[in-house]
Short mmCIF file of C-alpha atoms and ligand atoms in Angstrom, two decimals:
data_model
loop_
_atom_site.label_atom_id
_atom_site.label_comp_id
_atom_site.label_asym_id
_atom_site.label_seq_id
_atom_site.Cartn_x
_atom_site.Cartn_y
_atom_site.Cartn_z
CA MET A 1 -0.21 0.10 0.04
CA SER A 2 1.40 3.60 -1.03
CA SER A 3 1.59 5.48 1.27
CA LYS A 4 1.16 8.71 -0.63
CA GLU A 5 -2.14 11.00 -0.63
CA LYS A 6 -4.88 10.81 -3.68
CA LEU A 7 -5.06 13.31 -6.18
CA ILE A 8 -8.74 13.25 -6.78
CA ILE A 9 -9.46 13.17 -11.08
CA PHE A 10 -12.70 15.13 -11.82
CA ASP A 11 -14.07 14.62 -15.39
CA THR A 12 -15.66 17.38 -16.81
CA THR A 13 -16.05 16.31 -20.49
CA LEU A 14 -19.80 16.22 -20.85
CA ARG A 15 -19.97 19.87 -19.13
CA ASP A 16 -17.31 22.33 -19.95
CA GLY A 17 -15.56 19.62 -22.74
CA GLU A 18 -19.61 19.50 -24.36
CA GLN A 19 -18.69 23.68 -24.40
CA SER A 20 -16.01 22.79 -27.13
CA PRO A 21 -17.94 25.16 -29.86
CA GLY A 22 -18.90 22.68 -32.14
CA ALA A 23 -19.02 19.41 -30.11
CA SER A 24 -21.86 18.19 -28.86
CA MET A 25 -23.34 14.94 -27.57
CA THR A 26 -26.99 13.15 -27.17
CA LYS A 27 -28.06 11.62 -24.51
CA ASP A 28 -26.85 8.19 -25.12
CA GLU A 29 -23.54 9.64 -26.20
CA LYS A 30 -22.73 11.26 -22.93
CA VAL A 31 -24.11 7.25 -21.25
CA ARG A 32 -21.58 6.07 -23.04
CA ILE A 33 -18.78 7.99 -22.80
CA ALA A 34 -19.42 8.48 -18.85
CA LYS A 35 -19.25 4.46 -19.05
CA ALA A 36 -16.18 4.56 -20.68
CA LEU A 37 -15.00 7.18 -17.75
CA GLU A 38 -16.38 4.91 -15.34
CA ARG A 39 -13.84 1.78 -16.56
CA MET A 40 -11.01 3.95 -16.46
CA LYS A 41 -12.35 4.78 -12.52
CA VAL A 42 -12.12 8.86 -12.68
CA ASP A 43 -13.39 9.45 -9.35
CA VAL A 44 -15.90 12.12 -10.18
CA ILE A 45 -17.67 12.81 -13.73
CA GLU A 46 -19.23 16.72 -13.99
CA ALA A 47 -22.62 14.67 -16.18
CA GLY A 48 -23.70 18.71 -17.03
CA PHE A 49 -25.64 21.47 -15.78
CA PRO A 50 -29.13 20.52 -14.85
CA MET A 51 -30.68 23.47 -15.31
CA ALA A 52 -29.37 24.58 -19.03
CA SER A 53 -32.44 22.49 -20.33
CA GLN A 54 -34.91 19.42 -20.26
CA GLY A 55 -32.28 17.61 -22.46
CA ASP A 56 -29.29 18.30 -19.96
CA PHE A 57 -31.56 17.33 -16.88
CA ASP A 58 -32.19 14.70 -18.51
CA SER A 59 -28.69 14.18 -19.68
CA VAL A 60 -27.33 14.04 -16.10
CA LYS A 61 -30.28 11.54 -14.92
CA ALA A 62 -29.30 9.21 -17.20
CA VAL A 63 -25.44 9.00 -16.33
CA ALA A 64 -26.52 9.28 -12.37
CA ASP A 65 -28.32 6.21 -12.89
CA ALA A 66 -25.96 4.70 -15.00
CA VAL A 67 -22.94 5.10 -13.63
CA LYS A 68 -21.85 3.08 -9.88
CA ASP A 69 -18.62 3.27 -9.22
CA SER A 70 -17.72 7.06 -9.74
CA THR A 71 -18.91 9.98 -7.93
CA VAL A 72 -21.53 12.29 -10.31
CA CYS A 73 -21.67 15.38 -10.73
CA GLY A 74 -24.10 18.58 -11.76
CA LEU A 75 -23.36 21.98 -12.48
CA THR A 76 -25.15 24.88 -11.36
CA ARG A 77 -25.12 28.53 -10.26
CA ALA A 78 -25.58 29.79 -6.99
CA LEU A 79 -29.22 30.19 -7.28
CA ASP A 80 -31.88 27.97 -5.75
CA LYS A 81 -33.75 26.67 -8.47
CA ASP A 82 -30.14 25.63 -9.95
CA ILE A 83 -29.77 23.28 -7.18
CA ASP A 84 -33.27 22.10 -6.82
CA ARG A 85 -32.48 20.72 -10.40
CA ALA A 86 -29.41 19.37 -9.80
CA GLY A 87 -30.10 17.65 -6.50
CA GLU A 88 -33.50 16.30 -8.49
CA ALA A 89 -31.36 14.98 -11.29
CA LEU A 90 -28.85 13.67 -9.06
CA LYS A 91 -31.04 11.23 -6.68
CA GLY A 92 -29.98 8.08 -8.26
CA ALA A 93 -26.78 8.39 -8.99
CA ASN A 94 -24.71 6.21 -6.13
CA SER A 95 -22.96 8.59 -5.28
CA SER A 96 -23.46 12.74 -5.90
CA ARG A 97 -21.67 16.20 -6.05
CA ILE A 98 -23.48 19.10 -6.74
CA HIS A 99 -20.52 21.80 -7.62
CA THR A 100 -22.49 24.82 -6.96
CA PHE A 101 -19.88 28.46 -8.45
CA ILE A 102 -20.20 32.28 -8.39
CA ALA A 103 -17.88 34.83 -9.76
CA THR A 104 -15.39 36.98 -7.91
CA SER A 105 -12.84 38.46 -9.71
CA PRO A 106 -14.16 42.46 -9.84
CA ILE A 107 -14.76 42.38 -13.32
CA HIS A 108 -17.71 39.85 -13.04
CA MET A 109 -18.64 40.55 -9.76
CA LYS A 110 -19.34 44.79 -11.80
CA ALA A 111 -19.76 43.69 -15.50
CA LYS A 112 -21.27 40.67 -15.02
CA LEU A 113 -23.54 39.99 -11.78
CA ARG A 114 -23.76 43.84 -11.68
CA MET A 115 -23.04 42.66 -7.56
CA GLU A 116 -21.02 44.40 -4.82
CA PRO A 117 -18.66 42.03 -3.05
CA ASP A 118 -21.26 41.19 0.51
CA GLN A 119 -23.64 40.08 -2.04
CA VAL A 120 -21.50 37.56 -3.71
CA VAL A 121 -20.39 36.06 -0.63
CA SER A 122 -23.99 35.54 0.87
CA HIS A 123 -25.15 34.00 -2.58
CA ALA A 124 -21.95 32.08 -2.24
CA VAL A 125 -22.50 30.62 0.91
CA ALA A 126 -26.61 30.09 0.42
CA ALA A 127 -25.90 27.88 -2.46
CA VAL A 128 -23.97 25.63 -0.58
CA LYS A 129 -25.69 25.81 2.17
CA ARG A 130 -28.98 24.74 -0.25
CA ALA A 131 -26.87 22.14 -1.94
CA ARG A 132 -26.11 20.19 1.70
CA ARG A 133 -29.40 19.48 1.39
CA TYR A 134 -29.24 16.73 -1.28
CA THR A 135 -26.24 15.85 -0.70
CA ASP A 136 -22.52 15.89 2.57
CA ASN A 137 -20.87 15.66 -0.84
CA VAL A 138 -20.32 19.95 -2.13
CA GLU A 139 -18.16 21.69 -4.18
CA PHE A 140 -18.10 25.49 -4.75
CA SER A 141 -16.05 27.08 -7.56
CA PRO A 142 -15.44 31.16 -6.87
CA GLU A 143 -15.39 31.55 -10.95
CA ASP A 144 -12.70 33.65 -12.76
CA ALA A 145 -10.48 33.25 -9.42
CA GLY A 146 -7.13 33.33 -11.86
CA ARG A 147 -8.01 37.20 -11.33
CA SER A 148 -9.54 37.64 -7.95
CA GLU A 149 -8.45 39.63 -5.62
CA PHE A 150 -6.82 37.57 -2.79
CA GLU A 151 -8.07 38.54 -0.36
CA PHE A 152 -11.43 38.32 -0.97
CA LEU A 153 -11.04 34.83 -2.38
CA CYS A 154 -9.65 33.81 0.98
CA ARG A 155 -12.76 35.38 2.64
CA VAL A 156 -15.58 33.49 -0.27
CA LEU A 157 -13.51 29.77 0.49
CA GLU A 158 -13.08 30.11 3.88
CA ALA A 159 -17.21 31.12 4.52
CA VAL A 160 -18.10 28.42 1.99
CA ILE A 161 -16.11 25.67 3.80
CA ASP A 162 -18.22 26.87 6.88
CA ALA A 163 -20.57 26.63 5.32
CA GLY A 164 -20.15 23.14 4.18
CA ALA A 165 -18.18 22.70 1.46
CA THR A 166 -16.28 19.97 1.26
CA THR A 167 -14.13 20.73 -2.12
CA VAL A 168 -13.26 24.56 -3.40
CA ASN A 169 -12.49 24.47 -6.84
CA ILE A 170 -9.44 27.73 -8.41
CA PRO A 171 -10.46 27.73 -11.47
CA ASP A 172 -8.81 29.71 -13.92
CA THR A 173 -11.92 30.09 -16.67
CA VAL A 174 -9.66 32.43 -18.73
CA GLY A 175 -6.46 30.76 -18.93
CA TYR A 176 -4.28 33.99 -17.37
CA SER A 177 -2.22 31.81 -15.17
CA VAL A 178 1.25 30.97 -15.58
CA PRO A 179 2.60 27.65 -13.51
CA HIS A 180 4.91 29.37 -10.60
CA GLN A 181 1.87 32.08 -9.42
CA PHE A 182 -0.97 29.86 -9.43
CA GLY A 183 1.41 27.47 -7.84
CA GLU A 184 1.84 30.07 -5.36
CA THR A 185 -1.52 31.13 -5.26
CA ILE A 186 -2.73 27.39 -4.47
CA ARG A 187 0.74 27.43 -1.44
CA ARG A 188 -0.93 31.07 0.36
CA LEU A 189 -4.62 30.12 0.28
CA ILE A 190 -4.26 26.77 1.51
CA GLU A 191 -1.54 28.66 3.98
CA ASN A 192 -4.13 31.26 4.81
CA ILE A 193 -7.40 30.05 5.23
CA PRO A 194 -8.01 28.89 8.93
CA ASN A 195 -10.92 26.18 7.76
CA SER A 196 -7.76 24.57 4.68
CA ASP A 197 -8.05 21.53 6.34
CA LYS A 198 -11.69 21.02 6.21
CA ALA A 199 -11.97 20.65 2.24
CA VAL A 200 -9.88 19.32 -0.86
CA PHE A 201 -8.39 21.44 -3.21
CA SER A 202 -9.34 22.00 -6.76
CA VAL A 203 -7.94 23.40 -9.44
CA HIS A 204 -9.35 24.42 -12.71
CA CYS A 205 -7.48 25.41 -15.94
CA HIS A 206 -8.44 26.91 -19.05
CA ASN A 207 -5.65 26.59 -21.90
CA ASP A 208 -5.39 29.70 -23.52
CA LEU A 209 -1.95 29.97 -23.23
CA GLY A 210 -1.21 26.23 -23.88
CA LEU A 211 -0.46 25.85 -19.94
CA ALA A 212 -3.99 24.04 -18.29
CA VAL A 213 -1.69 21.42 -17.69
CA ALA A 214 1.33 23.24 -15.94
CA ASN A 215 -0.95 25.33 -14.01
CA SER A 216 -3.10 22.29 -12.89
CA LEU A 217 0.40 20.17 -12.09
CA ALA A 218 2.06 22.93 -10.26
CA ALA A 219 -1.26 23.72 -8.25
CA VAL A 220 -1.05 19.31 -6.63
CA MET A 221 2.77 20.80 -5.92
CA ASN A 222 1.60 23.31 -3.77
CA GLY A 223 -1.30 21.52 -2.43
CA ALA A 224 -4.07 20.63 -4.76
CA ARG A 225 -5.28 16.66 -4.43
CA GLN A 226 -8.74 17.69 -6.68
CA VAL A 227 -7.61 17.93 -10.59
CA GLU A 228 -10.62 19.19 -12.96
CA CYS A 229 -9.81 17.84 -16.93
CA THR A 230 -11.24 16.87 -19.80
CA ILE A 231 -10.31 13.64 -21.98
CA ASN A 232 -8.49 15.88 -25.32
CA GLY A 233 -8.53 18.21 -23.77
CA LEU A 234 -11.98 19.74 -25.08
CA GLY A 235 -13.28 22.67 -23.18
CA GLU A 236 -15.06 25.78 -23.90
CA ARG A 237 -12.08 28.50 -26.08
CA ALA A 238 -8.60 26.84 -26.26
CA GLY A 239 -10.03 23.64 -23.98
CA ASN A 240 -9.27 22.44 -20.33
CA ALA A 241 -6.29 20.39 -18.91
CA ALA A 242 -6.13 16.71 -20.66
CA LEU A 243 -6.82 13.77 -18.42
CA GLU A 244 -4.04 12.16 -20.02
CA GLU A 245 -1.37 14.24 -19.46
CA ILE A 246 -2.54 14.89 -15.78
CA VAL A 247 -2.50 11.16 -15.29
CA MET A 248 0.60 10.56 -16.84
CA ALA A 249 2.55 12.92 -15.71
CA THR A 250 2.12 11.92 -12.36
CA ARG A 251 2.09 8.40 -12.85
CA THR A 252 5.56 8.64 -14.70
CA ARG A 253 7.05 11.21 -12.72
CA ALA A 254 6.20 9.44 -9.55
CA ASP A 255 9.17 10.91 -8.49
CA VAL A 256 8.24 14.61 -8.49
CA PHE A 257 4.65 14.34 -7.71
CA PRO A 258 3.49 13.94 -3.69
CA CYS A 259 0.11 12.23 -4.77
CA GLU A 260 -0.75 9.37 -6.60
CA VAL A 261 -4.00 8.84 -9.50
CA ASN A 262 -6.10 5.37 -8.92
CA ILE A 263 -6.79 5.47 -12.59
CA ASP A 264 -7.13 2.49 -14.98
CA ALA A 265 -4.55 3.94 -17.93
CA THR A 266 -5.25 1.65 -20.22
CA GLN A 267 -8.58 2.48 -20.86
CA ILE A 268 -7.29 6.62 -21.88
CA VAL A 269 -6.59 5.50 -25.43
CA PRO A 270 -10.00 3.67 -25.98
CA CYS A 271 -11.75 6.71 -24.65
CA SER A 272 -9.95 9.32 -26.08
CA ARG A 273 -11.02 7.35 -29.45
CA LEU A 274 -14.75 7.62 -28.13
CA VAL A 275 -14.92 11.57 -27.53
CA SER A 276 -12.59 12.27 -30.23
CA GLY A 277 -15.75 10.20 -32.77
CA ILE A 278 -18.59 11.44 -31.04
CA THR A 279 -17.31 15.03 -30.69
CA GLY A 280 -15.93 14.97 -34.37
CA PHE A 281 -12.72 16.63 -32.80
CA ALA A 282 -9.88 14.81 -34.57
CA VAL A 283 -7.32 14.45 -31.97
CA GLN A 284 -3.70 16.11 -33.58
CA PRO A 285 -0.99 13.30 -34.75
CA ASN A 286 1.68 15.24 -32.50
CA LYS A 287 -0.99 15.41 -28.95
CA ALA A 288 0.79 13.84 -26.20
CA ILE A 289 -0.14 10.39 -24.77
CA VAL A 290 -3.02 10.19 -27.39
CA GLY A 291 -1.85 11.02 -30.37
CA VAL A 292 -0.86 8.62 -33.64
CA ASN A 293 2.71 9.30 -33.64
CA ALA A 294 2.84 9.77 -30.24
CA PHE A 295 4.88 6.71 -29.71
CA ALA A 296 5.86 7.10 -33.60
CA HIS A 297 9.79 7.00 -34.23
CA GLU A 298 10.37 7.97 -36.89
CA SER A 299 14.57 9.14 -37.26
CA GLY A 300 16.60 6.35 -37.81
CA ILE A 301 18.88 7.08 -34.43
CA HIS A 302 15.78 6.72 -32.51
CA GLN A 303 14.88 3.75 -33.90
CA ASP A 304 18.29 2.53 -33.71
CA GLY A 305 18.10 2.86 -30.08
CA VAL A 306 14.42 1.88 -29.22
CA LEU A 307 15.07 -1.36 -30.78
CA LYS A 308 18.34 -2.02 -28.50
CA HIS A 309 16.54 -0.48 -25.57
CA ARG A 310 13.02 0.26 -25.54
CA GLU A 311 13.95 3.31 -22.54
CA THR A 312 16.16 5.33 -24.89
CA TYR A 313 13.84 7.32 -26.07
CA GLU A 314 10.74 6.21 -24.47
CA ILE A 315 9.06 7.63 -20.95
CA MET A 316 6.37 5.30 -20.87
CA ARG A 317 5.10 2.23 -22.70
CA ALA A 318 2.20 2.70 -25.45
CA GLU A 319 0.08 -0.77 -24.12
CA ASP A 320 0.00 1.50 -20.24
CA VAL A 321 -1.80 3.87 -21.92
CA GLY A 322 -4.46 1.72 -24.17
CA TRP A 323 -2.54 1.77 -27.53
CA SER A 324 -3.16 -2.06 -28.87
CA ALA A 325 -0.37 -3.89 -31.10
CA ASN A 326 -2.89 -3.16 -33.62
CA ARG A 327 -2.57 -7.01 -34.19
CA MET A 328 -4.30 -8.80 -36.98
CA VAL A 329 -7.10 -10.21 -34.60
CA LEU A 330 -9.73 -11.73 -36.65
CA GLY A 331 -10.96 -13.60 -40.22
CA LYS A 332 -13.65 -14.34 -42.37
CA HIS A 333 -13.92 -17.38 -40.37
CA SER A 334 -14.03 -16.11 -36.78
CA GLY A 335 -17.03 -16.79 -34.85
CA ARG A 336 -18.90 -14.86 -32.36
CA ASN A 337 -17.34 -16.19 -29.62
CA ALA A 338 -13.91 -15.26 -30.49
CA PHE A 339 -15.46 -12.01 -31.40
CA ARG A 340 -16.91 -11.03 -27.52
CA THR A 341 -13.88 -12.47 -26.35
CA ARG A 342 -11.38 -9.63 -28.05
CA LEU A 343 -13.73 -7.07 -27.20
CA ASP A 344 -14.00 -7.71 -23.84
CA GLU A 345 -10.23 -7.89 -23.66
CA LEU A 346 -9.79 -4.63 -25.57
CA GLY A 347 -12.88 -3.26 -22.08
CA VAL A 348 -15.50 -3.30 -25.02
CA ASN A 349 -18.79 -4.22 -22.81
CA PHE A 350 -22.12 -5.24 -24.63
CA ASP A 351 -25.79 -4.04 -22.42
CA SER A 352 -27.32 -6.66 -24.63
CA GLU A 353 -27.21 -9.21 -27.14
CA GLU A 354 -28.83 -7.40 -29.78
CA GLU A 355 -26.43 -4.94 -29.25
CA LEU A 356 -22.94 -7.81 -29.44
CA ASN A 357 -25.75 -9.26 -32.70
CA ALA A 358 -25.58 -5.86 -33.78
CA ALA A 359 -22.19 -5.86 -34.50
CA PHE A 360 -21.07 -9.01 -35.15
CA SER A 361 -23.37 -8.87 -38.09
CA ARG A 362 -20.92 -5.52 -38.88
CA PHE A 363 -17.83 -7.64 -38.44
CA LYS A 364 -18.83 -10.56 -40.85
CA GLU A 365 -19.73 -7.66 -43.07
CA LEU A 366 -16.49 -6.39 -42.86
CA ALA A 367 -14.60 -9.83 -43.01
CA ASP A 368 -16.16 -9.95 -47.04
CA LYS A 369 -14.44 -6.55 -47.33
CA LYS A 370 -11.17 -6.65 -45.71
CA HIS A 371 -8.76 -9.59 -45.03
CA ASP A 372 -7.14 -8.65 -41.63
CA ILE A 373 -9.37 -7.06 -39.38
CA TYR A 374 -7.49 -5.18 -36.78
CA ASP A 375 -8.41 -3.95 -33.93
CA ASP A 376 -9.06 -0.38 -34.87
CA ASP A 377 -11.70 -1.78 -37.10
CA LEU A 378 -13.36 -3.32 -33.86
CA GLN A 379 -13.41 -0.14 -32.49
CA ALA A 380 -15.19 1.55 -35.64
CA LEU A 381 -17.47 -1.45 -35.52
CA VAL A 382 -18.98 -1.25 -32.01
CA THR A 383 -19.75 2.66 -32.39
CA GLU A 384 -21.47 1.78 -35.74
CA ALA A 385 -23.10 -0.30 -34.36
CA ASN A 386 -23.84 1.39 -31.50
CA LEU A 387 -25.26 4.31 -33.64
CA ASP A 388 -27.75 1.43 -35.57
CA SER A 389 -28.82 0.99 -31.93
CA GLU A 390 -30.53 4.49 -31.80
CA ASN A 391 -33.27 5.25 -32.65
CA GLU A 392 -33.70 6.67 -36.44
CA ARG A 393 -36.20 7.58 -38.10
CA ILE A 394 -33.77 7.80 -41.15
CA LYS A 395 -32.44 4.59 -42.67
CA LEU A 396 -30.04 4.41 -45.66
CA VAL A 397 -31.06 1.95 -47.91
CA SER A 398 -28.61 1.50 -51.07
CA VAL A 399 -25.95 4.15 -52.52
CA LYS A 400 -24.95 4.36 -56.05
CA VAL A 401 -21.98 6.98 -57.54
CA ALA A 402 -21.11 7.28 -61.30
CA SER A 403 -17.20 8.81 -61.04
CA GLU A 404 -15.84 9.67 -64.13
CA THR A 405 -13.29 11.82 -66.03
CA GLY A 406 -14.34 14.88 -68.12
CA GLU A 407 -18.50 14.03 -65.74
CA THR A 408 -20.24 15.66 -63.23
CA PRO A 409 -20.80 13.26 -60.18
CA LYS A 410 -23.54 11.39 -59.77
CA ALA A 411 -24.99 9.98 -56.88
CA GLN A 412 -28.06 7.86 -56.49
CA ILE A 413 -30.18 7.27 -53.33
CA VAL A 414 -32.27 5.05 -51.12
CA LEU A 415 -33.62 6.20 -47.94
CA ALA A 416 -36.29 4.90 -45.88
CA VAL A 417 -38.22 7.59 -43.87
CA ASP A 418 -40.13 6.36 -41.19
CA GLY A 419 -40.31 2.97 -42.81
CA LYS A 420 -41.75 4.77 -45.68
CA GLU A 421 -38.53 4.02 -49.27
CA GLY A 422 -37.69 7.54 -50.63
CA GLN A 423 -35.04 7.50 -53.42
CA ALA A 424 -32.89 11.09 -55.64
CA THR A 425 -30.45 11.23 -57.88
CA GLU A 426 -28.53 14.63 -57.48
CA ALA A 427 -24.97 15.56 -59.16
CA GLY A 428 -23.04 17.45 -57.52
CA ALA A 429 -18.73 18.77 -57.24
CA GLY A 430 -17.36 14.92 -56.90
CA ALA A 431 -18.96 11.89 -54.90
CA VAL A 432 -19.74 12.90 -51.54
CA ASP A 433 -21.40 16.06 -52.65
CA ALA A 434 -23.57 14.78 -54.56
CA VAL A 435 -24.60 11.60 -52.08
CA PHE A 436 -25.59 14.92 -49.14
CA LYS A 437 -27.38 16.76 -52.13
CA ALA A 438 -29.22 13.43 -52.55
CA ILE A 439 -29.83 12.15 -49.11
CA GLU A 440 -30.42 16.33 -48.60
CA SER A 441 -33.07 16.20 -51.20
CA ILE A 442 -34.64 13.44 -49.62
CA VAL A 443 -34.81 14.48 -45.97
CA ARG A 444 -34.17 18.06 -46.48
CA THR A 445 -33.18 18.61 -42.90
CA GLU A 446 -32.30 22.56 -44.44
CA SER A 447 -29.20 22.26 -42.35
CA GLU A 448 -25.84 23.70 -42.48
CA LEU A 449 -22.86 21.47 -43.04
CA GLN A 450 -20.36 22.90 -40.84
CA LEU A 451 -17.15 19.72 -41.07
CA TYR A 452 -16.61 16.64 -42.93
CA SER A 453 -14.00 14.99 -42.94
CA VAL A 454 -12.52 11.68 -43.28
CA ASN A 455 -10.21 9.52 -41.35
CA ASN A 456 -8.51 6.28 -42.00
CA ILE A 457 -8.92 3.75 -39.04
CA THR A 458 -5.61 1.32 -39.91
CA THR A 459 -3.29 1.95 -42.80
CA GLY A 460 -3.29 0.68 -45.97
CA THR A 461 -5.88 1.60 -49.55
CA ASP A 462 -8.49 -1.25 -47.90
CA SER A 463 -8.32 0.76 -44.76
CA GLN A 464 -11.96 1.44 -43.24
CA GLY A 465 -12.43 5.71 -43.32
CA GLU A 466 -14.55 6.94 -40.71
CA VAL A 467 -16.61 9.63 -41.64
CA THR A 468 -17.19 13.04 -39.24
CA VAL A 469 -20.39 15.30 -40.49
CA ARG A 470 -21.76 18.29 -38.26
CA LEU A 471 -24.48 20.33 -39.23
CA ALA A 472 -25.96 23.24 -37.61
CA ARG A 473 -29.78 24.02 -37.91
CA ASN A 474 -31.28 26.79 -35.19
CA GLY A 475 -28.32 27.02 -32.92
CA ARG A 476 -28.36 23.11 -32.64
CA ILE A 477 -25.57 21.14 -34.20
CA ALA A 478 -25.02 17.38 -34.76
CA ASN A 479 -22.53 15.45 -35.05
CA GLY A 480 -22.78 11.85 -37.39
CA GLN A 481 -20.43 9.54 -37.74
CA GLY A 482 -19.39 6.56 -40.47
CA ALA A 483 -17.01 3.36 -41.27
CA ASP A 484 -16.82 2.11 -44.29
CA THR A 485 -13.70 0.27 -46.30
CA ASP A 486 -15.44 3.14 -49.09
CA ILE A 487 -15.81 6.46 -48.08
CA VAL A 488 -18.25 7.35 -49.69
CA ILE A 489 -20.88 4.75 -48.54
CA ALA A 490 -19.28 6.01 -44.71
CA SER A 491 -20.04 9.78 -45.45
CA ALA A 492 -24.07 8.94 -46.63
CA ARG A 493 -23.61 6.77 -43.47
CA ALA A 494 -22.29 9.58 -41.53
CA TYR A 495 -24.84 12.47 -43.00
CA VAL A 496 -27.53 10.48 -42.15
CA HIS A 497 -26.87 9.62 -38.50
CA ALA A 498 -26.37 13.27 -38.70
CA ALA A 499 -29.57 14.49 -39.91
CA ASN A 500 -31.59 11.84 -37.87
CA LYS A 501 -29.89 13.90 -34.71
CA ILE A 502 -31.48 17.16 -35.88
CA VAL A 503 -34.46 16.52 -36.67
CA ALA A 504 -34.87 14.56 -33.43
CA PRO A 505 -37.22 16.49 -31.23
CA THR A 506 -35.25 18.32 -29.04
CA ASP A 507 -35.69 21.10 -26.35
CA ARG A 508 -32.26 21.34 -25.85
CA ALA A 509 -30.23 24.26 -27.37
CA HIS A 510 -25.52 23.80 -27.62
CA PRO A 511 -24.35 24.39 -24.49
CA GLN A 512 -23.12 27.92 -25.69
CA ASN A 513 -26.72 29.04 -25.78
CA SER A 514 -27.19 27.51 -22.30
CA PRO A 515 -27.53 30.55 -19.25
CA VAL A 516 -23.39 29.67 -17.87
O1 LIG B 601 -13.43 27.92 -16.35
C1 LIG B 601 -14.97 28.30 -15.49
O2 LIG B 601 -15.10 29.37 -14.63
C2 LIG B 601 -15.71 26.78 -15.03
C3 LIG B 601 -16.43 26.97 -13.72
C4 LIG B 601 -17.84 26.60 -14.12
C5 LIG B 601 -15.89 26.14 -12.70
O3 LIG B 601 -16.05 26.17 -16.01
ZN1 LIG B 602 -14.03 25.68 -17.22
#
């Protein structure tokens, strides 16, 4: 048993992460990500902001009901109605937390809240007391702490700890801090607040200057024992501190950090892929830990060194963060058991036999087209099977395209909409453009195409292409995914998936438009 203190990992991918412009997740997608975070043994999952809309409330409730091992948290302003709503959404959780916040910087108090400092203190205290009616696990954040006056921060934090806050979180809301100064602030807060030993000090850093992880780690060196972070560093504007970097920095440099995380790091890469697929936010190749090049050695000298002794150039092992050897696992003749066993090994479990069957039949179709099936193919298959299992009104029946040098590409599409088949043929600048126009002429979503991207899942020209399509209509955003060895078909699937989401009834605007 280690004698080190614990560093609590608080993931806010589902809340702050979703505030990234363009990232939007349905309730089912949030539950899928929450389950992946639970598998990773994340301590606290911030599932959303229940007061923002009925849709946000439903998502937080669904996550609270689905997750058993992690604490599920809901965000609120320091208002009774927000707190009551969060208390209601979190009712089903095994372990719940309410996270309430109010701004404390002079500019926010004056220009945004139009409140005097005394009023801010009494709102903060009242909010924490109200939250304690629902749970004894209450977090308070002085928003824009990075630009707040030190004495005022001490006053607010002492008051909320007295009122029952068990975690006090110091957000660098606008990403303005620099590591030595931020670390120093945390140390001084802990030293100067008389009841600081009654609460866990947490940090929540934004990445506007590219310093979110560095600031968070400086805070850890100075007494913070919770870090708020997101998968792939997703989040408002330039994002939040990346979970994978916080976890692997503290683990790899255990000689430096005074505390340790309780995370199953082998779940990091699968979770990163899941989040990137669902949000349509591709991971840059050179992104630490989860980028495809993070463990690739290009130069001959490096390759030679690694072959002779891996630790010459590698400080972490790729497999420890969930990069599989991407070996050829299955083929055309593999059966259901082999398929299920390999997915089990990859940490993918099915909620029902129907889900397993849907994924297995996709696997058989793929095995007919592609000789070698890799782990990454399997992960994409599961995502595809999940997409199909949602209640979709629009189904892709068939795609036919004609592309020829010197001729205008044409696409013929057959869709079933609410069970009734419809067909359209359209011309376009290219085959994909023609396909999208033909789909649109049947379903008429009248949305704007904001993003179209293709990634190959493995290498080689028989690789599956993974396509993301982002549609926007009246402030709503929907991301769709599709995978196939034929990228035109993958594109059609992705468009249909996004169209299904955009036509689905919801009272949920994009979180950018919510009142936070
Ligand atoms: O960045 C921020 O200040 C926040 C708070 C709500 C914690 O996200
Ligand atoms: Zn934030």
